[in-house]
Amino acid sequence: MSTPATLRIGGPGAGEAPGACDRCGTGRAAYTRKYSGQSLCTGCFRHSISRKVAKTVSKYDMIRDGGRVAVAVSGGKDSLALLQIMHEMSQRHNFEIDVITIDEGIPGYRDEALGIVSDVCGSLGVGHRVYAYKDLFEVSLDEALGMRQPQNRQGARGMSSCSICGTLRRRAIDIAAADVGADAVATGHNLDDMLQTFLINMLSGDTDKIAWMGPGGATGAAAADAGGHSGANPRRIKPFCEIYESEIVFYAFASGLPFQQEPCPHMNEGIRTEIREFLNSLESERSGIKNSMYASVLRIVQMAHGRVATPGLRETGGPDGATTTPATPATPSESTGKRRSSCTRCGASCTGGAGGICSVCETMARLGRICR
Ligand code: SF4
Ligand code: ZN
């Protein structure tokens, strides 16, 4: 894919920006950040994203010196952009990366993405392994969805396509990360994803999951398995957590990344799409409101961890000067008081769901299967 001189990307925060780049003064401005008024050429824009990611990684101590990071790459714009930036960082710093891809088993959807990821990894010279639900759990997502009882397919019982898929994916990522010997797993979750997940948890009454929603890393709130699986697993880190989705889209186009455009056929079954549109409409009228909300989400995550008794963390200039930094590190188990144990069925480390079984075994039981 070639890089157009000027890109018109729809959505809040993006816009055509005539004139010279505000940073280098010579390039033609191609992107305007509405929340700051800054217009940048494609080169300066890409550089600004790389710098912002590096700052986020550093601020939260996301990557250990000499560490190994498993980059979870689905083939979408976020994860391929993340791979590009993590690869550049690994060339300049002392850590290594491996790419892991989870194949859910959704006919006609993942095949294109697998080819794209394989090609990109080949051109970067990065190791790539694929982990399929069918191999790990003996059922593909498609088969699992077909096993649901009709009354369990929607709503509060948590058997929506995405809830099953998410539960299996978290475990698959843990297995994959252990397999490649990674001490951290990087995912492409951006700021919009964080806000959407926060609102979904609030609206569905899953307030316990909010405590697990941090950016990850040693000084960020650890992002373990919201379904209760934690323990000796690699840390989940989200290097894009302070970047708008619209900026990732522009970065991917400006970098010529050949990302998959076909959406998952299940993506509109949940409430996430409606929340995304709601937040985008707010942002289009009130530039920067997502940054403000993200700062609030971080505070609430930290309070959920018991790190602060009352609101009032010191401001340290997070996403565009609007976030906070936790005063002291804490592990999820210390701060939430949840004790880790082993699932009584599969033996996986978890915080113990109903009957002492983990979220994966619980899901499988509800589908009428017994975990190995
Ligand atoms: Fe899985 Fe839902 Fe994502 Fe599709 S949209 S890949 S079902 S989590
Ligand atoms: Zn420039």
Tab-separated table of C-alpha atoms and ligand atoms in Angstrom, residues 21 24 41 44, ligand 2:
chain	number	residue	atom	x	y	z
A	21	CYS	CA	3.721	20.945	9.508
A	24	CYS	CA	9.267	20.515	11.073
A	41	CYS	CA	3.105	15.994	8.232
A	44	CYS	CA	6.288	13.984	12.106
B	2	ZN	ZN	6.694	17.579	9.880
